[in-house]
Backbone as numpy.savetxt, mean C-alpha at the origin, in Angstrom:
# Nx Ny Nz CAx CAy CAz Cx Cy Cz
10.28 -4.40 -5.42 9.65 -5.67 -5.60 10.72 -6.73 -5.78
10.50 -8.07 -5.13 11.46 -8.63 -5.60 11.97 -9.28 -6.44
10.54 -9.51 -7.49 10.53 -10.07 -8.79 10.93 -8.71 -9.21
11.75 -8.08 -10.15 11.76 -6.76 -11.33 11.14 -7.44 -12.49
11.27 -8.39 -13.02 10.73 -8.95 -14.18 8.82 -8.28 -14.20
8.25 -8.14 -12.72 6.69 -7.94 -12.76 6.90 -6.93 -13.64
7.20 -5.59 -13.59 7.49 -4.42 -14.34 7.33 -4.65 -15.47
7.85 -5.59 -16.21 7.61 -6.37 -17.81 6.31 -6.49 -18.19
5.34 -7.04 -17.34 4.26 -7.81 -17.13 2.92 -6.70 -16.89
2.99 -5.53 -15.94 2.24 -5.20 -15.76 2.31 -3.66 -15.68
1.23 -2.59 -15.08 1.84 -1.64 -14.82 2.12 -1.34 -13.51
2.90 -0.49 -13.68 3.25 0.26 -11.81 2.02 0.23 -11.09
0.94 0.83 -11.54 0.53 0.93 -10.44 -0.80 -0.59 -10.18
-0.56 -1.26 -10.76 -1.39 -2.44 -10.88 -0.57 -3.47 -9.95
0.62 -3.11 -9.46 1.36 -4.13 -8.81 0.96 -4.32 -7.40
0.96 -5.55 -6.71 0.11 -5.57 -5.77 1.25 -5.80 -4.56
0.77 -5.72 -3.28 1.97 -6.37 -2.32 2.52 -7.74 -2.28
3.80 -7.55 -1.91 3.84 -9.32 -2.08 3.28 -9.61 -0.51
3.53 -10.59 -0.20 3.35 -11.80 0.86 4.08 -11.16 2.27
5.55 -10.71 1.83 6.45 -9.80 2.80 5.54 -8.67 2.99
5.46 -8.02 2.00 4.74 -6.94 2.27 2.97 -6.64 2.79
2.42 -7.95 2.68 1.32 -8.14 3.39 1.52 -8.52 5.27
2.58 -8.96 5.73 3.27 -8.91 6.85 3.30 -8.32 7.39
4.32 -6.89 6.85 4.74 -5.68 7.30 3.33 -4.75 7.56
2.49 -4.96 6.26 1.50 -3.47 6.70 0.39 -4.34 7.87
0.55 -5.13 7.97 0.03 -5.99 9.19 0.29 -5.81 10.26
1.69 -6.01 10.80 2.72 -5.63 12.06 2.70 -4.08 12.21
2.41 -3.39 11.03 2.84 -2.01 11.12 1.27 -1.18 11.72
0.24 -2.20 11.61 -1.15 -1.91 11.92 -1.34 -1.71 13.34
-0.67 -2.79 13.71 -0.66 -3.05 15.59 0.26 -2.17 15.84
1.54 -2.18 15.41 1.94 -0.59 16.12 1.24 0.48 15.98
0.66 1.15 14.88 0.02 2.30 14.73 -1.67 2.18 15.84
-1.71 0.96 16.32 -3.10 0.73 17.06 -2.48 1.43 18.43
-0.96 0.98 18.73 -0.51 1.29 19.90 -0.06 2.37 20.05
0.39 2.88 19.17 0.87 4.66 19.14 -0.47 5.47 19.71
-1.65 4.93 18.68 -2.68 6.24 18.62 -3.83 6.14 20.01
-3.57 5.18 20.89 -4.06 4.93 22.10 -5.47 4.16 22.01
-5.95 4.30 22.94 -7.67 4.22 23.10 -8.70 5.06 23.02
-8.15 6.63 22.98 -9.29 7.50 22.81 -9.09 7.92 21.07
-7.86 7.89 20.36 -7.50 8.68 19.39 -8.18 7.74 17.83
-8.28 8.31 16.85 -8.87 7.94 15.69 -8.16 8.28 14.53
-8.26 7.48 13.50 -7.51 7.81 12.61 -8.54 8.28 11.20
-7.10 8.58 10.50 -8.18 8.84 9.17 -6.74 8.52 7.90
-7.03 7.91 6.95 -6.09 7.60 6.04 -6.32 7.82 4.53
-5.43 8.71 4.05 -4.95 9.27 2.91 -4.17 8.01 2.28
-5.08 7.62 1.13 -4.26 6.62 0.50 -3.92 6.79 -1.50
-2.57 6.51 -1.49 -2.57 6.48 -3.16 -3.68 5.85 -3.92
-3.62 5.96 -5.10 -4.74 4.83 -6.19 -3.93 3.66 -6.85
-3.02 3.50 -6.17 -1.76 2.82 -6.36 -2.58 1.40 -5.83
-2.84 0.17 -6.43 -2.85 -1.15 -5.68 -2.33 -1.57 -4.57
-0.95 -1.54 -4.50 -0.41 -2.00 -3.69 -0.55 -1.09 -2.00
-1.00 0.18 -2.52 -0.58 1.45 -1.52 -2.06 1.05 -0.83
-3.43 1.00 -1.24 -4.68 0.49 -0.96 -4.67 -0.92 -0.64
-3.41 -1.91 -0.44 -4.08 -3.20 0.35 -2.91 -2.57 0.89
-1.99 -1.74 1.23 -1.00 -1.99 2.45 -2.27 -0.92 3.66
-3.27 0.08 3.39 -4.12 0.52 4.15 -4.88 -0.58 4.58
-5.26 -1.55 3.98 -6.36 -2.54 4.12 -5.72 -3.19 5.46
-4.45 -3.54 5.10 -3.94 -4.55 5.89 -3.71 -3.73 7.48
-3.07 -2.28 6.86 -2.99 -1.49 8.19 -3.97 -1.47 9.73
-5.22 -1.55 8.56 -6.61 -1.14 9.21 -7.02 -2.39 10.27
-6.80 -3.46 9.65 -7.39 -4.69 10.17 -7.13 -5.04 11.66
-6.09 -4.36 11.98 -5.99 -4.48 13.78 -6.59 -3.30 14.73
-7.23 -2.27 14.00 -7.91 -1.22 14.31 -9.33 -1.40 14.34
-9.94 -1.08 15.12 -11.20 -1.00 15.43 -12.42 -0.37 14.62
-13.27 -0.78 13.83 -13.97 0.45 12.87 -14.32 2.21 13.10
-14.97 1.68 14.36 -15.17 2.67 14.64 -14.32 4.25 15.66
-12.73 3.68 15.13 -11.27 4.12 15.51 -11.25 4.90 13.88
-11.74 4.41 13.13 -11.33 4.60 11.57 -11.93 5.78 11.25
-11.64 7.19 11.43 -12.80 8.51 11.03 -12.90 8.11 9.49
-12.05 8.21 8.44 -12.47 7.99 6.99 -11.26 7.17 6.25
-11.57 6.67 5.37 -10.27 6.66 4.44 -10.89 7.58 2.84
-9.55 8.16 2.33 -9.50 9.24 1.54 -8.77 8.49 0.22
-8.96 8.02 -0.78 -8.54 8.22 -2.06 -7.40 9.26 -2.61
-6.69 9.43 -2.61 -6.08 10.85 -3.06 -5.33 10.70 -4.33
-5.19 10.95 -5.41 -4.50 10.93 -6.18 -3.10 12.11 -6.48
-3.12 13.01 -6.00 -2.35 14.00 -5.60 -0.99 13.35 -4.73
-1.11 12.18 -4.07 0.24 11.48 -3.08 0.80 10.58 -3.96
0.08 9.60 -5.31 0.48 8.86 -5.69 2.06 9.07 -6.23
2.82 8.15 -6.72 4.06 8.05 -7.14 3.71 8.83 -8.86
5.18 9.47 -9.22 5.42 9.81 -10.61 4.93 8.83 -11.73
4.37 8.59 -12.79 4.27 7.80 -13.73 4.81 8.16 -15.05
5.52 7.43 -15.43 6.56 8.23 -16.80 6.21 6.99 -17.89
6.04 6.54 -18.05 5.56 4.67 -18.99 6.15 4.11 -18.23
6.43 2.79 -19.02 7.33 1.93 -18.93 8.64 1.91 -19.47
9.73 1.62 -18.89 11.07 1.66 -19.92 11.85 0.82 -19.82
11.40 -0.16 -18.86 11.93 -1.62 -19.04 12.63 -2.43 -20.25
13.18 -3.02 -20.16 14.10 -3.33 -22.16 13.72 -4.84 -21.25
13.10 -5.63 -22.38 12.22 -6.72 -22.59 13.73 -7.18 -23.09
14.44 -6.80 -23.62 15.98 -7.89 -24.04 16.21 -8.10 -22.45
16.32 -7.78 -21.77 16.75 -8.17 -20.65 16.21 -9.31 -19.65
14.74 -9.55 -20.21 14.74 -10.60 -19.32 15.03 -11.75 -19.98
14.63 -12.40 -18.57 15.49 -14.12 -19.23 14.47 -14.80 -19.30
């Protein structure tokens, strides 16, 4: 992220994409439209992670619905969670 200070503020997995990163899973949508052709369908395994569920959102949006077999919830892919250990002396 390119703020680190968010980490202070919120939790991991409450952090959302930034603006760059609403871009990317955008651009990265239309390639994956062009990889998987015109007959092929997808299906997407997503963290419970915020940010990991709008970078699918954003993925999806150049894809066709009915291209979309399901999207899956999974909590089993998400990232490690250990607390927070951020030192609050540190920010400015």
């Amino acid at each position: 992220n390119v703020d680190e200070s968010v980490y202070q503020r919120k939790a991991d997995w409450d952090i959302g994409l930034t603006p760059k990163g609403v871009l990317q899973a955008e651009e990265a949508g239309r390639q994956l439209r062009e990889i998987i052709g015109s007959e092929q369908r997808v299906y997407f395994y997503v963290s419970p992670y915020k940010r990991a569920k709008q970078t699918c959102y954003h993925l999806g949006k150049d894809i066709e619905r009915h291209r979309i077999a399901g999207v899956r919830e999974e909590p089993r892919i998400r990232e490690q969670d250990f607390g927070n250990f951020q030192d609050d002396s540190m920010s400015t």
